[in-house]
Structures are given as structure tokens and as C-alpha cells.
Amino acid sequence: MTAPLSLADLNACPASVFAAQLADVFEHAPWVAAQAAAQRPFATADALHTAMLAIVGALPEDARVAVFCGHPELAGPAARTGAMTPDSIREQGALALDRLPHEEEAWWDRLNAAYRTRFGFPFILCARHYTVAAMRQVFAQRLGNSREAEIAATLREIGLITRYRLAARIADHGLADLEGRLTTHVLDTSRGQPAQGLRLALHQVDSALPCSTGAALIETVTDSHGQTGAPLISGQPLRIGRYELRFHVGDYFRSIGAVDGPWPFLDVVPIVFSIDEPTGDYHVPLTITPWAYATYRGQ
Amino acid sequence: MTAPLSLADLNACPASVFAAQLADVFEHAPWVAAQAAAQRPFATADALHTAMLAIVGALPEDARVAVFCGHPELAGPAARTGAMTPDSIREQGALALDRLPHEEEAWWDRLNAAYRTRFGFPFILCARHYTVAAMRQVFAQRLGNSREAEIAATLREIGLITRYRLAARIADHGLADLEGRLTTHVLDTSRGQPAQGLRLALHQVDSALPCSTGAALIETVTDSHGQTGAPLISGQPLRIGRYELRFHVGDYFRSIGAVDGPWPFLDVVPIVFSIDEPTGDYHVPLTITPWAYATYRGQ
Amino acid sequence: MTAPLSLADLNACPASVFAAQLADVFEHAPWVAAQAAAQRPFATADALHTAMLAIVGALPEDARVAVFCGHPELAGPAARTGAMTPDSIREQGALALDRLPHEEEAWWDRLNAAYRTRFGFPFILCARHYTVAAMRQVFAQRLGNSREAEIAATLREIGLITRYRLAARIADHGLADLEGRLTTHVLDTSRGQPAQGLRLALHQVDSALPCSTGAALIETVTDSHGQTGAPLISGQPLRIGRYELRFHVGDYFRSIGAVDGPWPFLDVVPIVFSIDEPTGDYHVPLTITPWAYATYRGQ
Amino acid sequence: MTAPLSLADLNACPASVFAAQLADVFEHAPWVAAQAAAQRPFATADALHTAMLAIVGALPEDARVAVFCGHPELAGPAARTGAMTPDSIREQGALALDRLPHEEEAWWDRLNAAYRTRFGFPFILCARHYTVAAMRQVFAQRLGNSREAEIAATLREIGLITRYRLAARIADHGLADLEGRLTTHVLDTSRGQPAQGLRLALHQVDSALPCSTGAALIETVTDSHGQTGAPLISGQPLRIGRYELRFHVGDYFRSIGAVDGPWPFLDVVPIVFSIDEPTGDYHVPLTITPWAYATYRGQ
């Protein structure tokens, strides 16, 4: 992808440069950018984005669906062979498509086929906002929508996808960041102070079990404020889905001599919760004694 | 096993009857019961038990070790082929010995061999008081003890094993029950009332994961008091080890219309804790809102 | 008051005996009992009560109001001089009418006068169900109701008053008890066990301060279960109003050596709450560490 | 008091200027500053303070006691008539000496007399670090100390007093601030978000009641983060003693329609706690539902 251009430059440059820079914002539909060039100048990147979406939204249904059909399927054959645009490759990254187990491939193939048969265009969603488990859940759920609802939903998702693509192509775009945040905080209420030096890890939970069977997304240790320095997740949208925070409470209380033996009442404490707002502020603190704990969603 | 006899009958019957009734209390050492017969009458079953233990405790070390050697190995070859006394079959039941995966058999074989090599007698513990995971933990830990400590530990475990065996052979034995209890209670603090109709399950956790990968020990639903009617576990000793209570909090709040959608902040809430007192009273309640929960060990 | 009679006797005795026994159930309206006698036999005391209420409820408005006017004012001149029926004296007992400060007498006089002027009958409520503060609150609130609403409210209160009076006059009356219950429970979550030997007191709060300035209703100490043996209140209706539980948490933690010095973070912990259901089940437990506590309404 | 001088100026100016600027640091003992002038230059204000304290600490006992005797009594006759140095007037300000009830004056007179009789010098403490109740408690407690312990305690207190006086006389003194902090945070765990718009007040508790009978130190309302913007107390030492935070929880839940009626289970929630570290960081948050709350000391 070429280097970002400033909005000022995009407003001033030849229409062909504008069109080239933004050609891939709408998948396999460079004409959208070409048409948008005619509406310059744009006061903000937001206004530019809105204008491009409006161009597609104004199309008769057939033409709109044709734009949809420019998108690759999620975890489809194109995805598995890497035969997609660089943007789509980046966006589908979370699916770990080169490592899908056989029965999972079959599931995606089945739903992709069912969806296309029912609606005549591929299932599209802003993959950045979803864990794999959440993608599967929303895929199965949207499969049952009416055509009207799905066309609206697809436009919304394309709106989100193109917003990210635009932000990558415009320097100082000024678009409100689509960012969420996840933080935690551990308080030792048996001593009235932060729990310092407590090990914790964040996992994504995609299995049927309440807890994760996979590797941690993040592993860290609390500081003297009982916090993790930087947020657990920030600067990016949070993926909708289920998560598990694992707090090594037993080891912490062992380290301060408050418990001993191999079976303290509390050892590894799992907190399993879901995120459903990609731009949400999730603070999931934990208060602990060797015999009790509490947690809640703060913001 | 023959029917239990009352203590009065045991005190009054011919010594041979006494000896026959209690022959299997000490594994492959019927002479202990035969010697104890000479000390009749016994005021209580406790006194009888103490006397039998004292007979073994009074032996010179070699002879005591010989008594130890009468016991089968835990999860050893005799256990796998079922070539043990009925009592031992019952006691080792938790090990699911006919279903041990190959690498687990190898683990037990290795430790049994190491232990016997080191101490000259088999590793003995009161299996009723342990989950498999706890047995493995204490086995590995006791392997490192001194000979003196292990002889004392083995006598203690034989004391517990023989106490249960005696209780099964004496009617109205009056022995204080070696029983523990596990209960829970769910409060909906968003509404100031018990959470009624909330599904929950109790699991044993033997895997390295914080949560169980196996079937539930118990599955139940809370009543109008937020309780489970009968205790989750009672009338038996609690097995030392790790447990998980799974509370279907999301479904409960869905059922009262307090949450909707596929990703409520709290869905299945796992509470993972350890039990280390077989005769302990463990009350593990849960207070919930759709956004928060707390738990503690009560008694 | 004469000794209670059984329902069977009341059904069988001469009408005059029936009327005499129940003459004072409706204040200064013995004719209600006299009329009810004619409807015998009654299957239950409840049916008898309902019938007596219906007699009054069936009256034309003027006559109903005349019955109302048979009641003394709350904390009125008759109350202060003790010139009321024994039942009324008992019922207004909570007002401590012989000790009302001057400005309080003035308040009651003012509202009693305003109420009678507005509605033409005295303000009546089942005093047993109210603390003084709650009586004052509902008095001021009801003063603003429509006449229609107040006639209905007054009938409801007379229904409650007469129910208690009837229960006192009928042996084995079988009326569902109008009883509430208040209990507590203290858990030391720093040690995972009940807080035993912790002093606590229950106060009524009638002042503008969040806490009570008066003597305790009950003072007690927790037992080995962290409970108070008997409930704090039971066997009677709970008075609507505000209460304070004072837990001597600092002294408890001092007694187990967990805190020292004159200014522990937590010393006397006040829990101030309101009761608004005279027949409610209120469980107000407390979990404590030297640095934290939590409470909630359970049932 | 004259304007502060920088440390550089104090090091460079004539000794008489130095002595004049710092004459009142030690109460009625200007010679201490005069002697310290000879030890210039000082690298830091801390070093200057330490040197002045050492001058007094090096005195024979009689002379040290003479310096002590230069201090006025706490809440003594000089305090009541305002016949003290401006510094002492400022320091004793918390005692509200012109408004002491008669029986309180008697108490201070009695203890001041007892202390002076016992030790031969007045009771001295850094009043800034104490609430009146805490002053009374420590006064009665120190009265029972040995002479040796009290001389040491008095020197320590004079050390604190003179440190503040020095900080007021030196520009950019660089002395680590003797500051504490008190903050709170309210979370509505029934909705998983901060409690915004909740009214709260901080009181000092000097009465025997668990809660305050006096005016609030601070009254404020929570913002969208459930916080109070600025800390409740900061930029000054926290006074040792007992405090009460009053949270208007009932009004908050009324405002969001979660409770109604005059007797919600929780209305004004008092949290009573003590502070014993003037430079401590006290965070006292509150999690609330209409039926439950929890608090703890965080830092």
C-alpha cells in the first residue's frame, strides 16, 4: 500500500491520484473512489467516508449486491490460499486460516454456501471486531435474517471495514479512533493494599469450556499499584467474544506467607467474561483475600 | 463381607468369631484382629480401633514394614487386574484404574517403583480422602520424605483406612463420622433476593487447566432460597483436591429479562477452589448481578 | 380483656357472648360484632374477620366515617392522658406518648387537626407496623391524598388493626401470623470462617442523622457460626422505618490480634437500612476483613 | 510573617537576617536559629532542619525541657485568649478554641495540669496531624508514658512542627511534602457502570456516635467516572482520627428509577473509617446496588 496522503493533499491532487490512493477502500470497486473524487473538497475524512458510503448506498439493490460480491468469503477458499487483497488478508488474520482444523473448514464452507444461496452475496463482517467464536455466533444468527435486514447489516459492516481502510490511507485522518480498552486492578483486601507482584494472564475462550485451553494473549505481573502498567488491551478495537483472566492468587499469598500447602482454598482464580462493545472501556478489577474474591465491570 | 456385628456381640462372642469378623481390617494381617481379641472387652469401637493400631505400632520396625507390605500399590498391577481384596478395590475406586491412560499408568508405575526402592514398602494412603490429582501431588511430595517420616505417615494413613473398614464391620459403631460437607447459596444482589432457578454444577478439576474438562459430579438448580436443597456433598469425607462450581448466571439473568444478546458480561461463572480438609464444612456462596459477583469460604 | 374463646365456642355460644367477646374489635363500635353474630357459623377466623370488615365496608360513606371517628387520634390528647381503650393504648405504645417533646406534640396536633379538617375523620393506621419516623412520614404523605384514597386506606388500616385484635380474642385462631424476621451473620473473610464473639447492636433510627442517637433495641454477640442464635427480630411484625446495625468490628479484630492501636481503619461499622415490609424476611449479613466489608439484603 | 527567602539567600545573607527569618521556627527560642546560622551553608532545607533539631537535641535535659516550656499548652488559657504566636494560633486552629464547651475546657485544663505536673513541661504535639478526638486520645495515652519516652515523643513532635514552620519561611524549600490523600469512587454494579451524579459528603466524627453530628468538611457529586474530580483531601497532611463518608445512594437510585417509595432498603449509606497515617494514600471506594454495597481501603 502506498504511503498515506493528507486530507489536504487528497483534496488538492489530481482526481486520478485521489482515485488511485483510495482505489482499494471498497473491495474490487475502485470506481467508488473515482466517483467520490468529483465531490471534493472534503472538510474531514469522516465526510469523505460518509460520501463514499452514500455512493454505494444510493445504488439500486442489484448494483449494491454486486459491490458486496466483490468481497471474499470469510475463511473461504480464497482466504485459505491467500488469494485475497492485502487488506482482506489483514482483516481475516484472526481466523488463522492456514491452520483451520478440517471440521472447522467444513463448518465455514457450509455456512458460506448457505448464506450465499439464501441472499445471493457473501457474508461480510468487520472481522477486526470479532473473535472467531463470536464470528461463528453472528454468522449463524445473521443467516436467519430477512434479506432486507442483511443488506442493511452488510452495508454497516462495509462501513466499518472501509473506515479502517481509509484511516490507513490518510495521514492525520482525525477519524475518532475505533478503540476499546481492557484494564484490571488487584486489591489485597486482607491487608488493605494493592496486590503487588501477582501474576495474571488474559486468554480468549473459544472452546465450550468456561476457560481457555489455548495460549495467553498477554501475561504480566501487577505493579505496586496492583495494576499492569499499560492496559491489557488498548489502541485497537476489542474483539467481541469471551475472555478469561487468570489470576495467580495462590502464588501471591504464598509469596507473602499468608497461605501454604499444596491446596490453598484459592489458587488460580479464573474470571470469565464477555466483551460485546469493540470501543468499550472494560475495567475488570479483583479484590482478594486467601478466602474470598470479588469482581465487577467498571469503566 | 459378612454382616456387621454390634460391639456388644464382638465383646461377647468367641475369639474366633471376633477374629474372623475383623480379619480384613488390616490388609493381609488377620493376626492383628486375633491379638486384639485378647484385649476384650472394649468400651467403644474407638478403643478397639486404637488397640489394633497400637498392636501394629508396637511392632519392631521390620515387622511393621511387613504389615505395610501387605497393602497393594495404588494404581499398581494388582489394582489394574482387580487382584485385590474387596476393601482395597472399593478404596481405590476413585482411580478408575481400568481406564487409566497409558501415560498415567507409566507415571504410577514409576513412582510406585521409586517409592518402594527408597523405603522398602508400598506407598499407602487413605484413598477416600483424595482426588486423583491430590493423590499424585502427595505421592510425589511424600517420596521425598525421610524414612522415619514416611513410616509415621504410613501408620497414620493405615489408621484412617482401618477406621473405615472397622466402621463397615461394626453395627452402631458410634465412631464419629469422618464426614465433610460442601454447600452453596446464590444471592441476586441486583434484586435483593435469592437467585431461584439458577443452574449450577460441581466438577472435580484434575487437569492443568483452571477448569474441569470432565463430567459434572452433581448438576442441580437453586430453589426459592437460592440453595440446593440437599448439600452438594455430605455424608462422606470430602476428597482433597481442586473443584469447580459452574454457575449459569447468564441464563438466569436472561430468564428474568435482565440481560439479552449472545455476549452478556457474565455467562457461565466458574468458581475454582480447593478442599484440604476431608471433614471440613465448606460453604461457597455466590452473590451476583449481571455485572459483578463475589464469593468466599464460609462454614 | 377476657380470656380468648375458641372459634368453635364463638360459633356455638349465645350471640350475646359472641358480641361481648368481640365488642372492642372495632373501636367504639360493638354493633359490628353484634351484627356479625348473625352470620355464624364461621369456618375460620379469617372468614369472621372478613365478614366484620364487610359489614363496615358495606356502610354508606357517612356511616363508615362515623366508625372511623370512633378511633382516637395518634399521639392526640386522649393518647397523652391515657384516655383510650386498652387496645389503643397498646397499639400506640411505640409513640412513647408520655415522653413526647413539646415540639413533637405540636407537630402531631398540627397534622391531626389538618387531617381531620380535610377529611372529617381522624388519621388511622396500624401503629404496630410503623416506627415513629415512618408514622410521621406516612401521615404527612397521606394528608395529601384524595378523600376517596384516604377512605380506602383507612379501611385497610382498620382491617389490619382489627385482625390483631381478633387474634388476641380467639384461641388457636389459625390466622396466618403477621410476622417478619430480621437476622444477620458475620463472616471473617480474612480467615475464611465465621466471626465469633463479635459484638453487635440493632438500633432504630428516628433522627435526621444516618445513625441512631438512642439506646439499642438489641445487643448481642455472634456465636461460633457468626450468627446471633435467635433472630434479631421475629415473632412480630417488623416496624416500617430505618434501622442501624452496629458491628464492633475493630474490637473483634483486636481480640484476634489482627489490628492494634487506637485508630484501626474499621472500628464500629454501621449498616443503616430500611424495612418496608412488616412481614418481610430480612437477612443483613456482613463480610469483614480489617480493611473491607460488604453487606446485602438476603432473604 | 515576612516573605519566604530562598535557601540560596539564606545561605548568603548576613547571619542576622538568617536569624531573624527563622527566629520563630522554634517557639520562643530564637537562639536556635542564631546558632544554626553559624553552620551555613546548608545544601538543602532538610539539612538545615536537621541541624536546628540537633542543636536542641544536643542540649542537656534541663535546657531541652526549657525549650519545651516555650510552647503554649494545647487549648490552654493562652490559646483561648489568643495570646500565642501567630504560628501557634494557626496550628491550634482545629481546636476551635473560642468555641470550646465548658466541660471541654475543663478536660483540657485537667490534662494539661496533670501532664505538666508529671513531666514538668507542656504537652506538645503537631496539631496539624490530629483531629480533636485524636488529640484527646493521644494526650490521655501519652500522659501515662515514662519521662524518657515523653521527652523523645516531644522532640519528634517539635521536629514535625518546626518542619512546617520552616517550609513556610523558605521559598522552593524542596522539603518532601507532608501530604496525604483521600479519594473515593462509586460504582453502580447493578448496571456495570460508574454511579454518576451521586451526592456524597465527608465528615469528621468526634462524637461517641458512629456517625458525625456536625457539618460536612466537603460535599460533592460524582462525575461520569463515578469520581469526585479532585481528591476529597489532598495537598495537606490527613488528620488522624475518625471520618464518615455519607453516600446518598437512595437518591441516586431514585434518580434512575431503580427504587421508589420513602423506605428503600439503602438510603444514606454511611462509611465510617479511621485515618492513622497523615501522609497516607486512602482510597475508599463504594460499589452499590439498591440492595447491597461493599467498600475497602485501597491505595
Short mmCIF file of N, CA and C in Angstrom, two decimals, chain D residues 189-235:
data_model
loop_
_atom_site.label_atom_id
_atom_site.label_comp_id
_atom_site.label_asym_id
_atom_site.label_seq_id
_atom_site.Cartn_x
_atom_site.Cartn_y
_atom_site.Cartn_z
N THR D 189 -22.88 -1.40 40.51
CA THR D 189 -22.68 -2.75 39.99
C THR D 189 -23.99 -3.41 39.57
N SER D 190 -25.10 -2.69 39.73
CA SER D 190 -26.34 -3.24 39.19
C SER D 190 -26.41 -2.93 37.70
N ARG D 191 -25.61 -1.96 37.24
CA ARG D 191 -25.63 -1.59 35.83
C ARG D 191 -24.24 -1.66 35.18
N GLY D 192 -23.24 -2.05 35.96
CA GLY D 192 -21.90 -2.20 35.39
C GLY D 192 -21.29 -0.90 34.92
N GLN D 193 -21.57 0.19 35.62
CA GLN D 193 -21.00 1.48 35.22
C GLN D 193 -20.81 2.37 36.44
N PRO D 194 -20.00 3.42 36.28
CA PRO D 194 -19.83 4.33 37.40
C PRO D 194 -21.17 4.93 37.80
N ALA D 195 -21.31 5.27 39.08
CA ALA D 195 -22.51 5.95 39.54
C ALA D 195 -22.26 7.44 39.35
N GLN D 196 -22.92 8.01 38.39
CA GLN D 196 -22.74 9.43 38.09
C GLN D 196 -23.84 10.24 38.76
N GLY D 197 -23.48 11.41 39.27
CA GLY D 197 -24.49 12.27 39.88
C GLY D 197 -24.90 11.83 41.27
N LEU D 198 -24.07 11.05 41.93
CA LEU D 198 -24.39 10.62 43.29
C LEU D 198 -23.78 11.61 44.28
N ARG D 199 -24.61 12.12 45.15
CA ARG D 199 -24.18 13.11 46.15
C ARG D 199 -23.47 12.40 47.29
N LEU D 200 -22.36 12.99 47.76
CA LEU D 200 -21.67 12.43 48.91
C LEU D 200 -21.05 13.55 49.72
N ALA D 201 -20.80 13.27 50.98
CA ALA D 201 -20.19 14.26 51.87
C ALA D 201 -19.19 13.56 52.79
N LEU D 202 -18.16 14.29 53.15
CA LEU D 202 -17.15 13.78 54.08
C LEU D 202 -17.29 14.54 55.40
N HIS D 203 -17.36 13.80 56.48
CA HIS D 203 -17.49 14.40 57.81
C HIS D 203 -16.36 13.90 58.70
N GLN D 204 -16.05 14.69 59.70
CA GLN D 204 -15.17 14.23 60.76
C GLN D 204 -16.09 13.74 61.88
N VAL D 205 -15.68 12.68 62.56
CA VAL D 205 -16.53 12.16 63.62
C VAL D 205 -15.84 12.34 64.95
N ASP D 206 -16.32 13.27 65.74
CA ASP D 206 -15.70 13.48 67.04
C ASP D 206 -16.58 13.06 68.18
N SER D 207 -17.78 12.61 67.85
CA SER D 207 -18.71 12.23 68.93
C SER D 207 -18.55 10.76 69.24
N ALA D 208 -19.28 10.35 70.21
CA ALA D 208 -19.25 8.93 70.59
C ALA D 208 -20.07 8.10 69.61
N LEU D 209 -20.95 8.76 68.87
CA LEU D 209 -21.76 8.05 67.89
C LEU D 209 -20.88 7.59 66.73
N PRO D 210 -21.30 6.50 66.04
CA PRO D 210 -20.51 6.09 64.87
C PRO D 210 -20.49 7.14 63.78
N CYS D 211 -21.51 8.00 63.76
CA CYS D 211 -21.56 8.95 62.66
C CYS D 211 -21.45 10.39 63.18
N SER D 212 -21.23 11.27 62.26
CA SER D 212 -20.98 12.66 62.62
C SER D 212 -22.27 13.39 62.97
N THR D 213 -22.15 14.29 63.92
CA THR D 213 -23.29 15.15 64.22
C THR D 213 -23.05 16.56 63.70
N GLY D 214 -21.93 16.75 63.04
CA GLY D 214 -21.56 18.10 62.63
C GLY D 214 -21.65 18.32 61.13
N ALA D 215 -21.21 19.50 60.73
CA ALA D 215 -21.27 19.88 59.32
C ALA D 215 -20.24 19.09 58.51
N ALA D 216 -20.48 19.02 57.21
CA ALA D 216 -19.58 18.28 56.35
C ALA D 216 -18.30 19.08 56.10
N LEU D 217 -17.18 18.38 55.95
CA LEU D 217 -15.94 19.01 55.54
C LEU D 217 -16.04 19.33 54.05
N ILE D 218 -16.62 18.39 53.34
CA ILE D 218 -16.74 18.52 51.87
C ILE D 218 -18.06 17.93 51.44
N GLU D 219 -18.72 18.56 50.49
CA GLU D 219 -19.91 17.99 49.88
C GLU D 219 -19.71 18.05 48.39
N THR D 220 -19.99 16.96 47.71
CA THR D 220 -19.75 16.95 46.27
C THR D 220 -20.64 15.92 45.59
N VAL D 221 -20.49 15.78 44.29
CA VAL D 221 -21.30 14.90 43.48
C VAL D 221 -20.36 14.13 42.54
N THR D 222 -20.62 12.88 42.32
CA THR D 222 -19.73 12.10 41.44
C THR D 222 -19.90 12.51 39.98
N ASP D 223 -18.80 12.40 39.24
CA ASP D 223 -18.83 12.73 37.82
C ASP D 223 -19.11 11.47 36.99
N SER D 224 -18.90 11.55 35.68
CA SER D 224 -19.22 10.42 34.81
C SER D 224 -18.31 9.22 35.05
N HIS D 225 -17.23 9.42 35.78
CA HIS D 225 -16.34 8.30 36.11
C HIS D 225 -16.64 7.78 37.51
N GLY D 226 -17.69 8.33 38.13
CA GLY D 226 -18.00 7.91 39.50
C GLY D 226 -17.03 8.50 40.49
N GLN D 227 -16.25 9.47 40.05
CA GLN D 227 -15.24 10.06 40.93
C GLN D 227 -15.60 11.50 41.26
N THR D 228 -14.74 12.13 42.08
CA THR D 228 -15.10 13.46 42.57
C THR D 228 -14.25 14.55 41.94
N GLY D 229 -13.68 14.29 40.78
CA GLY D 229 -12.82 15.30 40.17
C GLY D 229 -11.55 15.37 41.02
N ALA D 230 -11.48 16.37 41.84
CA ALA D 230 -10.32 16.48 42.73
C ALA D 230 -10.47 15.50 43.89
N PRO D 231 -9.35 15.11 44.52
CA PRO D 231 -9.46 14.25 45.70
C PRO D 231 -10.29 14.93 46.79
N LEU D 232 -10.85 14.16 47.68
CA LEU D 232 -11.60 14.73 48.80
C LEU D 232 -10.66 15.56 49.68
N ILE D 233 -9.49 15.01 49.95
CA ILE D 233 -8.45 15.76 50.66
C ILE D 233 -7.13 15.50 49.95
N SER D 234 -6.36 16.56 49.74
CA SER D 234 -5.02 16.39 49.18
C SER D 234 -4.25 17.68 49.45
N GLY D 235 -2.97 17.61 49.25
CA GLY D 235 -2.15 18.81 49.40
C GLY D 235 -1.93 19.21 50.85
#
